[in-house]
Short mmCIF file of C-alpha atoms in Angstrom, two decimals:
data_model
loop_
_atom_site.label_atom_id
_atom_site.label_comp_id
_atom_site.label_asym_id
_atom_site.label_seq_id
_atom_site.Cartn_x
_atom_site.Cartn_y
_atom_site.Cartn_z
CA MET A 954 14.79 69.67 -88.32
CA GLU A 955 11.58 70.97 -86.68
CA THR A 956 10.34 67.40 -86.11
CA ARG A 957 13.66 66.28 -84.66
CA ASP A 958 13.78 69.29 -82.31
CA ALA A 959 10.21 68.66 -81.20
CA GLY A 960 11.08 65.07 -80.34
CA ARG A 961 14.26 66.07 -78.56
CA SER A 962 12.70 68.93 -76.59
CA PRO A 963 10.91 66.84 -73.94
CA VAL A 964 14.18 65.12 -73.04
CA TRP A 965 16.01 68.41 -72.51
CA LEU A 966 12.99 69.84 -70.74
CA LEU A 967 12.73 66.95 -68.29
CA THR A 968 16.48 66.93 -67.76
CA ALA A 969 16.53 70.63 -66.92
CA TRP A 970 13.49 70.28 -64.68
CA GLY A 971 14.93 67.25 -62.85
CA ALA A 972 18.32 68.84 -62.26
CA THR A 973 16.99 72.18 -61.01
CA ARG A 974 14.30 70.62 -58.82
CA LEU A 975 16.76 68.22 -57.25
CA VAL A 976 18.83 71.22 -56.17
CA LEU A 977 15.73 72.92 -54.75
CA LEU A 978 14.84 69.80 -52.76
CA LEU A 979 18.39 69.52 -51.43
CA PHE A 980 18.16 73.11 -50.20
CA VAL A 981 14.76 72.82 -48.48
CA LEU A 982 15.72 69.47 -46.95
CA LYS A 983 18.92 71.19 -45.73
CA VAL A 984 21.24 68.71 -47.34
CA LEU A 985 22.71 71.85 -48.87
CA VAL A 986 22.67 75.10 -46.91
CA PHE A 987 21.26 78.15 -48.69
CA PRO A 988 22.71 81.51 -47.58
CA GLY A 989 20.56 83.99 -45.70
CA PRO A 990 17.58 83.48 -43.38
CA ASP A 991 16.04 80.02 -43.15
CA VAL A 992 13.13 80.13 -45.59
CA THR A 993 11.81 76.72 -44.53
CA SER A 994 10.68 77.78 -41.05
CA ASP A 995 7.28 78.82 -42.39
CA VAL A 996 6.61 75.17 -43.18
CA SER A 997 8.42 73.44 -40.33
CA VAL A 998 7.02 75.76 -37.64
CA ILE A 999 4.10 77.94 -38.79
CA TYR A 1000 2.34 75.57 -41.22
CA ARG A 1001 2.85 72.62 -38.90
CA ASP A 1002 1.35 74.52 -35.95
CA TRP A 1003 -1.59 75.60 -38.11
CA SER A 1004 -2.06 71.99 -39.16
CA ASP A 1005 -2.32 70.94 -35.51
CA VAL A 1006 -5.05 73.53 -34.93
CA LEU A 1007 -6.92 72.75 -38.16
CA ARG A 1008 -7.12 69.09 -37.25
CA THR A 1009 -9.21 70.08 -34.23
CA GLY A 1010 -11.91 71.41 -36.57
CA THR A 1011 -11.28 75.16 -36.31
CA PHE A 1012 -9.10 77.79 -37.95
CA PRO A 1013 -6.14 79.32 -36.03
CA LEU A 1014 -8.14 82.37 -34.91
CA SER A 1015 -5.65 83.38 -32.23
CA ASP A 1016 -2.85 83.72 -34.78
CA VAL A 1017 -2.95 87.01 -36.73
CA THR A 1018 -0.51 85.58 -39.28
CA TRP A 1019 -3.34 83.36 -40.56
CA GLN A 1020 -4.35 85.67 -43.41
CA TYR A 1021 -5.62 83.20 -45.95
CA PRO A 1022 -9.03 82.14 -47.29
CA PRO A 1023 -10.53 78.94 -45.85
CA ALA A 1024 -9.41 76.52 -48.58
CA ALA A 1025 -5.81 77.25 -47.58
CA ALA A 1026 -6.50 74.68 -44.89
CA LEU A 1027 -6.38 72.02 -47.62
CA ALA A 1028 -2.81 72.99 -48.54
CA VAL A 1029 -1.70 73.18 -44.92
CA LEU A 1030 -3.21 69.76 -44.17
CA SER A 1031 -1.93 68.18 -47.39
CA PRO A 1032 1.19 66.56 -45.81
CA ALA A 1033 -1.21 64.13 -44.13
CA LEU A 1034 -1.36 62.46 -47.56
CA LEU A 1035 2.17 61.21 -46.87
CA PRO A 1036 1.91 60.04 -43.24
CA PHE A 1037 5.16 58.11 -43.46
CA LEU A 1038 7.11 61.38 -43.81
CA GLU A 1039 7.74 64.16 -41.31
CA TYR A 1040 5.43 67.17 -41.89
CA ALA A 1041 7.93 69.51 -43.54
CA THR A 1042 9.45 66.79 -45.71
CA ALA A 1043 6.01 65.71 -46.90
CA PHE A 1044 5.13 69.31 -47.75
CA PHE A 1045 8.29 69.79 -49.81
CA VAL A 1046 7.69 66.54 -51.69
CA LEU A 1047 4.12 67.55 -52.48
CA ALA A 1048 5.31 70.96 -53.66
CA CYS A 1049 7.71 69.22 -56.04
CA VAL A 1050 4.96 66.89 -57.29
CA THR A 1051 2.72 69.90 -57.90
CA ASP A 1052 5.56 71.58 -59.77
CA ALA A 1053 5.81 68.51 -62.01
CA ALA A 1054 2.05 68.56 -62.61
CA VAL A 1055 2.24 72.18 -63.79
CA LEU A 1056 5.04 71.24 -66.17
CA ALA A 1057 2.92 68.40 -67.59
CA LEU A 1058 -0.03 70.76 -68.12
CA LEU A 1059 2.13 73.34 -69.86
CA TRP A 1060 3.86 70.82 -72.07
CA HIS A 1061 0.53 69.36 -73.17
CA ALA A 1062 -0.88 72.85 -73.78
CA GLY A 1063 2.12 73.81 -75.89
CA ARG A 1064 1.57 71.07 -78.46
CA GLY A 1065 -0.32 71.58 -81.71
CA ALA A 1066 -0.85 74.27 -84.31
CA GLY A 1067 -0.46 77.78 -82.98
CA ARG A 1068 1.04 76.51 -79.73
CA SER A 1069 4.59 76.66 -78.38
CA PRO A 1070 6.75 74.66 -75.92
CA ARG A 1071 8.20 77.94 -74.67
CA GLY A 1072 5.56 78.05 -71.96
CA ALA A 1073 6.95 74.90 -70.38
CA TRP A 1074 10.45 76.32 -70.62
CA VAL A 1075 9.38 79.54 -68.88
CA TRP A 1076 8.19 77.42 -65.95
CA VAL A 1077 11.30 75.23 -65.88
CA ALA A 1078 13.60 78.27 -65.89
CA GLY A 1079 11.58 80.70 -63.79
CA VAL A 1080 10.81 78.59 -60.73
CA PRO A 1081 14.39 77.75 -59.65
CA LEU A 1082 15.44 81.38 -60.15
CA LEU A 1083 13.36 82.13 -57.03
CA GLY A 1084 15.39 79.71 -54.93
CA PRO A 1085 14.14 77.39 -52.18
CA THR A 1086 11.36 79.80 -51.14
CA VAL A 1087 9.27 78.40 -53.98
CA TYR A 1088 8.97 75.01 -52.23
CA ALA A 1089 8.70 76.53 -48.76
CA ARG A 1090 5.33 78.22 -49.40
CA TYR A 1091 2.05 76.81 -50.67
CA ASP A 1092 1.90 79.26 -53.59
CA VAL A 1093 3.09 76.68 -56.12
CA MET A 1094 -0.09 74.71 -55.30
CA VAL A 1095 -2.27 77.77 -55.82
CA THR A 1096 -0.49 78.55 -59.08
CA ALA A 1097 -1.15 75.01 -60.29
CA VAL A 1098 -4.90 75.53 -59.82
CA ALA A 1099 -4.80 78.88 -61.68
CA VAL A 1100 -2.79 77.39 -64.55
CA ALA A 1101 -5.24 74.48 -64.83
CA ALA A 1102 -8.16 76.93 -64.87
CA LEU A 1103 -6.69 78.97 -67.72
CA LEU A 1104 -5.82 75.92 -69.79
CA ALA A 1105 -9.33 74.52 -69.33
CA ALA A 1106 -11.04 77.77 -70.35
CA GLY A 1107 -11.25 77.03 -74.07
CA ARG A 1108 -12.83 73.59 -74.06
CA HIS A 1109 -14.25 73.29 -70.54
CA PRO A 1110 -15.39 76.74 -69.37
CA ARG A 1111 -17.41 75.41 -66.43
CA VAL A 1112 -14.44 73.41 -65.16
CA ALA A 1113 -12.31 76.54 -65.56
CA GLY A 1114 -14.78 78.55 -63.49
CA ALA A 1115 -14.89 75.95 -60.73
CA LEU A 1116 -11.09 75.84 -60.60
CA ALA A 1117 -10.91 79.63 -60.45
CA ALA A 1118 -13.30 79.56 -57.49
CA LEU A 1119 -11.20 76.93 -55.73
CA GLY A 1120 -8.08 79.00 -56.37
CA ALA A 1121 -9.75 82.12 -54.98
CA LEU A 1122 -10.61 80.25 -51.80
CA LEU A 1123 -6.98 79.15 -51.58
CA LYS A 1124 -5.43 82.60 -51.97
CA VAL A 1125 -7.87 85.11 -53.54
CA TRP A 1126 -5.79 86.17 -56.57
CA PRO A 1127 -6.79 83.24 -58.86
CA ALA A 1128 -10.23 84.88 -59.15
CA LEU A 1129 -8.49 87.22 -61.59
CA VAL A 1130 -8.07 84.44 -64.16
CA LEU A 1131 -11.77 84.90 -64.94
CA VAL A 1132 -11.15 88.39 -66.37
CA GLY A 1133 -10.42 87.23 -69.90
CA MET A 1134 -12.58 84.13 -70.09
CA ARG A 1135 -15.33 84.50 -72.68
CA GLY A 1136 -18.98 83.83 -72.10
CA ARG A 1137 -20.98 83.47 -68.92
CA ALA A 1138 -20.35 79.80 -68.25
CA PRO A 1139 -17.06 80.16 -66.31
CA TRP A 1140 -18.43 83.08 -64.28
CA ILE A 1141 -21.59 81.22 -63.31
CA ALA A 1142 -19.63 78.07 -62.48
CA ALA A 1143 -17.22 80.12 -60.36
CA ALA A 1144 -20.04 81.85 -58.49
CA VAL A 1145 -21.89 78.61 -57.77
CA SER A 1146 -18.78 76.63 -56.84
CA GLY A 1147 -17.31 79.43 -54.77
CA ALA A 1148 -20.53 80.04 -52.86
CA GLY A 1149 -20.93 76.33 -52.18
CA LEU A 1150 -17.37 75.86 -50.94
CA ALA A 1151 -17.47 79.04 -48.85
CA ALA A 1152 -20.73 77.97 -47.21
CA LEU A 1153 -19.31 74.52 -46.50
CA PHE A 1154 -16.27 75.99 -44.75
CA ALA A 1155 -18.32 78.59 -42.87
CA VAL A 1156 -20.70 75.94 -41.51
CA SER A 1157 -18.15 73.24 -40.75
CA MET A 1158 -15.25 75.27 -39.29
CA PRO A 1159 -15.48 78.41 -37.11
CA GLY A 1160 -13.55 81.49 -38.25
CA ALA A 1161 -13.41 80.68 -41.96
CA PHE A 1162 -13.30 84.35 -42.94
CA ALA A 1163 -11.43 85.90 -40.02
CA PHE A 1164 -8.53 86.46 -42.43
CA LEU A 1165 -10.34 89.51 -43.85
CA THR A 1166 -9.87 91.40 -40.59
CA PHE A 1167 -6.22 90.42 -40.28
CA GLN A 1168 -5.47 91.59 -43.83
CA ARG A 1169 -7.07 94.97 -43.19
CA GLU A 1170 -4.65 95.70 -40.35
CA ARG A 1171 -1.46 95.20 -42.36
CA GLY A 1172 1.14 97.91 -42.91
CA VAL A 1173 3.45 98.47 -45.89
CA GLU A 1174 5.74 95.48 -46.43
CA VAL A 1175 9.42 96.30 -47.01
CA GLU A 1176 9.58 94.74 -50.50
CA SER A 1177 6.51 96.44 -51.96
CA LEU A 1178 6.46 99.30 -54.43
CA GLY A 1179 5.10 101.69 -51.79
CA SER A 1180 7.90 100.79 -49.40
CA LEU A 1181 10.41 102.59 -51.61
CA VAL A 1182 9.06 105.88 -50.24
CA PHE A 1183 10.10 104.90 -46.72
CA HIS A 1184 13.37 103.24 -47.73
CA VAL A 1185 14.46 106.59 -49.13
CA ALA A 1186 12.78 108.64 -46.37
CA ARG A 1187 14.79 106.80 -43.68
CA HIS A 1188 17.89 108.53 -45.04
CA PHE A 1189 16.23 111.93 -44.58
CA GLY A 1190 15.11 111.62 -40.98
CA TRP A 1191 11.81 109.73 -41.24
CA GLU A 1192 10.88 108.69 -37.70
CA GLY A 1193 9.30 105.33 -38.41
CA GLY A 1194 10.93 101.92 -38.58
CA VAL A 1195 10.66 98.29 -39.66
CA LEU A 1196 9.02 95.71 -37.42
CA LEU A 1197 7.78 92.15 -37.74
CA ASN A 1198 4.05 92.77 -38.12
CA TYR A 1199 1.37 90.24 -39.13
CA GLY A 1200 4.02 87.77 -40.17
CA SER A 1201 6.18 89.99 -42.37
CA MET A 1202 8.65 92.86 -42.09
CA GLU A 1203 6.64 96.04 -42.51
CA PHE A 1204 7.17 99.77 -42.23
CA LEU A 1205 5.31 101.31 -39.31
CA GLY A 1206 5.24 104.99 -38.45
CA PRO A 1207 4.19 108.40 -39.81
CA HIS A 1208 2.45 108.42 -43.21
CA VAL A 1209 2.41 104.64 -43.57
CA ASP A 1210 -1.38 104.69 -43.55
CA THR A 1211 -1.34 107.29 -46.32
CA VAL A 1212 0.87 105.17 -48.56
CA GLY A 1213 -1.29 102.13 -47.79
CA THR A 1214 -4.40 104.11 -48.80
CA VAL A 1215 -2.72 105.20 -52.04
CA ALA A 1216 -1.87 101.57 -52.78
CA LEU A 1217 -5.50 100.56 -52.25
CA GLY A 1218 -6.56 103.43 -54.50
CA LEU A 1219 -4.23 102.24 -57.24
CA SER A 1220 -5.67 98.74 -56.90
CA ALA A 1221 -9.13 100.26 -57.36
CA VAL A 1222 -7.92 102.07 -60.48
CA ALA A 1223 -6.50 98.79 -61.80
CA PHE A 1224 -9.84 97.09 -61.18
CA GLY A 1225 -11.63 99.89 -63.03
CA TRP A 1226 -9.25 99.59 -65.98
CA LEU A 1227 -9.81 95.83 -66.17
CA LEU A 1228 -13.57 96.32 -66.04
CA LEU A 1229 -13.38 98.89 -68.83
CA TRP A 1230 -11.22 96.55 -70.93
CA ARG A 1231 -13.67 93.70 -70.38
CA LEU A 1232 -16.66 95.83 -71.40
CA ARG A 1233 -14.80 97.07 -74.47
CA ALA A 1234 -13.71 93.57 -75.50
CA SER A 1235 -17.22 92.19 -75.01
CA ARG A 1236 -19.07 94.67 -77.22
CA PRO A 1237 -21.46 92.96 -79.65
CA THR A 1238 -19.69 94.66 -82.55
CA ALA A 1239 -16.30 93.41 -81.42
CA PRO A 1240 -15.72 89.99 -80.81
CA ARG A 1241 -15.11 86.71 -79.48
CA PHE A 1242 -11.88 86.32 -77.59
CA ALA A 1243 -8.88 84.63 -79.15
CA ALA A 1244 -7.44 81.49 -77.58
CA HIS A 1245 -4.67 83.39 -75.81
CA THR A 1246 -6.86 86.22 -74.50
CA ALA A 1247 -7.72 84.57 -71.17
CA ALA A 1248 -4.06 83.95 -70.36
CA ASP A 1249 -2.92 87.44 -71.45
CA ALA A 1250 -5.67 89.15 -69.47
CA ALA A 1251 -5.03 87.06 -66.35
CA PHE A 1252 -1.30 87.79 -66.51
CA VAL A 1253 -1.87 91.55 -66.79
CA ALA A 1254 -4.51 91.52 -64.04
CA VAL A 1255 -2.25 89.74 -61.56
CA LEU A 1256 0.65 92.01 -62.48
CA MET A 1257 -1.53 95.04 -61.77
CA PHE A 1258 -2.63 93.82 -58.37
CA THR A 1259 0.89 92.70 -57.49
CA VAL A 1260 2.55 96.06 -58.12
CA THR A 1261 -0.25 98.02 -56.41
CA SER A 1262 -0.34 95.76 -53.35
CA ARG A 1263 0.98 96.81 -49.93
CA VAL A 1264 2.86 93.50 -49.96
CA ILE A 1265 5.11 91.91 -52.60
CA SER A 1266 6.42 88.71 -51.06
CA PRO A 1267 8.96 86.67 -53.05
CA GLN A 1268 6.45 83.87 -53.64
CA TYR A 1269 4.22 86.29 -55.57
CA LEU A 1270 6.65 85.88 -58.45
CA VAL A 1271 5.61 82.20 -58.65
CA TRP A 1272 2.14 83.36 -59.67
CA LEU A 1273 3.52 85.58 -62.41
CA VAL A 1274 5.90 82.91 -63.72
CA GLY A 1275 3.03 80.42 -63.90
CA LEU A 1276 0.65 82.77 -65.70
CA GLY A 1277 3.45 84.00 -67.96
CA ALA A 1278 4.19 80.39 -68.85
CA VAL A 1279 0.56 79.88 -69.92
CA CYS A 1280 0.81 83.00 -72.12
CA ARG A 1281 3.91 81.63 -73.84
CA CYS A 1282 2.08 78.39 -74.68
CA PHE A 1283 0.36 80.46 -77.40
CA ARG A 1284 2.37 81.74 -80.33
CA ALA A 1285 -0.06 84.65 -80.75
CA THR A 1286 0.36 85.97 -77.21
CA ARG A 1287 1.08 89.68 -76.85
CA MET A 1288 2.96 89.13 -73.59
CA ARG A 1289 6.39 88.06 -74.81
CA VAL A 1290 8.25 91.14 -73.52
CA PRO A 1291 6.32 91.41 -70.21
CA VAL A 1292 6.96 87.73 -69.50
CA GLY A 1293 10.64 88.28 -70.22
CA LEU A 1294 10.71 91.18 -67.77
CA VAL A 1295 9.11 89.03 -65.08
CA LEU A 1296 11.76 86.36 -65.67
CA ALA A 1297 14.43 89.05 -65.33
CA ALA A 1298 12.86 90.09 -62.00
CA THR A 1299 13.00 86.58 -60.52
CA PRO A 1300 16.77 86.35 -59.82
CA LEU A 1301 16.66 89.88 -58.39
CA THR A 1302 13.89 88.67 -56.08
CA LEU A 1303 16.16 85.84 -54.96
CA LEU A 1304 18.87 88.40 -54.25
CA GLU A 1305 16.63 90.63 -52.15
CA PHE A 1306 15.17 87.63 -50.32
CA PRO A 1307 16.76 85.76 -48.75
CA LEU A 1308 20.32 86.50 -49.85
CA LEU A 1309 20.46 90.23 -49.13
CA PHE A 1310 17.34 90.64 -47.05
CA ALA A 1311 19.30 92.28 -44.23
CA ASP A 1312 20.23 95.07 -46.66
CA VAL A 1313 16.59 95.48 -47.65
CA VAL A 1314 15.40 95.67 -44.03
CA ALA A 1315 18.16 98.15 -43.17
CA SER A 1316 17.48 100.26 -46.30
CA THR A 1317 21.13 100.19 -47.37
CA PRO A 1318 21.99 101.63 -50.80
CA LEU A 1319 22.39 98.06 -52.11
CA GLY A 1320 19.02 97.00 -50.73
CA ILE A 1321 17.25 100.07 -52.10
CA THR A 1322 18.87 99.62 -55.52
CA LEU A 1323 17.76 95.99 -55.70
CA LEU A 1324 14.19 96.94 -54.89
CA PHE A 1325 14.16 99.84 -57.36
CA VAL A 1326 15.37 97.59 -60.18
CA ARG A 1327 13.15 94.60 -59.31
CA ASN A 1328 10.02 96.66 -58.76
CA GLY A 1329 10.87 98.78 -61.79
CA LEU A 1330 10.91 95.65 -63.95
CA LEU A 1331 7.51 94.62 -62.59
CA VAL A 1332 6.01 98.07 -63.16
CA THR A 1333 7.40 98.15 -66.72
CA ALA A 1334 6.00 94.68 -67.38
CA THR A 1335 2.62 95.85 -66.08
CA LEU A 1336 2.49 98.96 -68.26
CA LEU A 1337 3.66 97.15 -71.40
CA GLY A 1338 1.29 94.25 -70.75
CA ALA A 1339 -1.69 96.56 -70.21
CA HIS A 1340 -0.84 98.50 -73.38
CA ALA A 1341 -0.53 95.31 -75.42
CA LEU A 1342 -3.77 93.89 -74.03
CA TRP A 1343 -5.68 97.09 -74.74
CA ARG A 1344 -4.39 97.28 -78.31
CA SER A 1345 -4.64 93.58 -79.05
CA PRO A 1346 -6.72 92.91 -82.15
CA VAL A 1347 -10.25 91.69 -81.66
CA HIS A 1348 -11.14 88.59 -83.62
CA ARG A 1349 -14.64 88.10 -84.93
CA ALA A 1350 -16.05 84.64 -84.83
CA THR A 1351 -17.41 83.45 -88.16
CA PRO A 1352 -19.54 80.39 -87.42
CA THR A 1353 -19.65 77.54 -89.89
CA PRO A 1354 -22.91 75.76 -90.78
CA ALA A 1355 -21.85 72.81 -88.64
CA GLU A 1356 -20.98 74.88 -85.59
CA PRO A 1357 -23.37 77.36 -83.91
CA PRO A 1358 -21.90 80.62 -82.60
CA ASP A 1359 -21.90 79.64 -78.93
CA ARG A 1360 -19.78 76.53 -79.30
CA THR A 1361 -16.32 76.51 -77.76
CA THR A 1362 -14.93 75.16 -81.04
CA THR A 1363 -15.63 78.27 -83.11
CA PRO A 1364 -12.71 79.57 -85.16
CA ALA A 1365 -12.11 82.41 -82.70
CA ASN A 1366 -11.34 79.89 -80.01
CA THR A 1367 -8.58 78.21 -81.98
CA PRO A 1368 -4.97 79.43 -81.83
CA THR A 1369 -4.46 82.48 -84.01
CA GLY A 1370 -0.71 82.31 -84.48
CA THR A 1371 1.28 80.45 -87.08
CA PRO A 1372 3.21 77.29 -86.20
#
């Protein structure tokens, strides 16, 4: 029965992927009309305008909505690979192709002893639950790089480090996938690759790092955890309001800076906790990391920085679905419940944007309730994931005569679960 199910699974997997992705493409191509605000305008207007500027050899310095690291230019310019298609159409097709590439990586990673196809299923199910927004942002491309980095960590640590550096220069957060990678090789590769790419962009295109200033000036976005303070405060006479600021709907007014500072402080606490966990897990008396450690640690790290951020855009859930899918490729992962909570948060994210975004912006009881439940699920997933990661058993590596301790094929680097 197990063999027959394993042979049948790819058919069902591909069928489910093909059906759901066809619907997504029909929505972004506007063959079908999705309710709520038009989520494709970022591509058809903003990305396309950025592409026009980038082709002149400079970054869009006059546009404060350009808040991305320099390698984001590669994603924005990518539709040029399909010159026979209109810009937006080419972008959507490439997003779908990238989606398929992630599925292929996850399916391959889920095969073998100690591995599971559930990771691929998490990706197939989680992505469409976010609606057409997932193809109308370049985050699926960034997630693909982060997924590839994690899956390469065991056998090709230097490749993993280089991919993490590329991901960080696409959208910063993929740098967090390094947290649970063992040894120095991925860190050194990331530092060298990242420095080289950053220098190349800085020399070849003016304004490569102007995004750092734009990010510093942001307020508290209406979907973030901190925004709940102001959603409730509006019903008790708070004098601020919601405005389109730096490309998103943000709260502006009294005490917004204070909440933003608290959010940054919580991010600093999260960073300190991750550093402490890393030092504890790397003690000479403790251990080599298990095969699933890199994925579990990356998932928890990104969860932490998502919930403590001043901004939680809907596409952030794509990151979490992708990293959660990598975790579920390993039977021994400690992230089963947190990944399930993230999957539960994805349809609620679709409800709050774009379906009921007007309620969120207006702070109606329905909008506030949606945000409380969605953000509550993410916070719960973060706390449970951090607890599980901290308490996860540490596996000693016992080298065999044929394999020295620093080889990537030591027993500690093989899957620890049972088939």
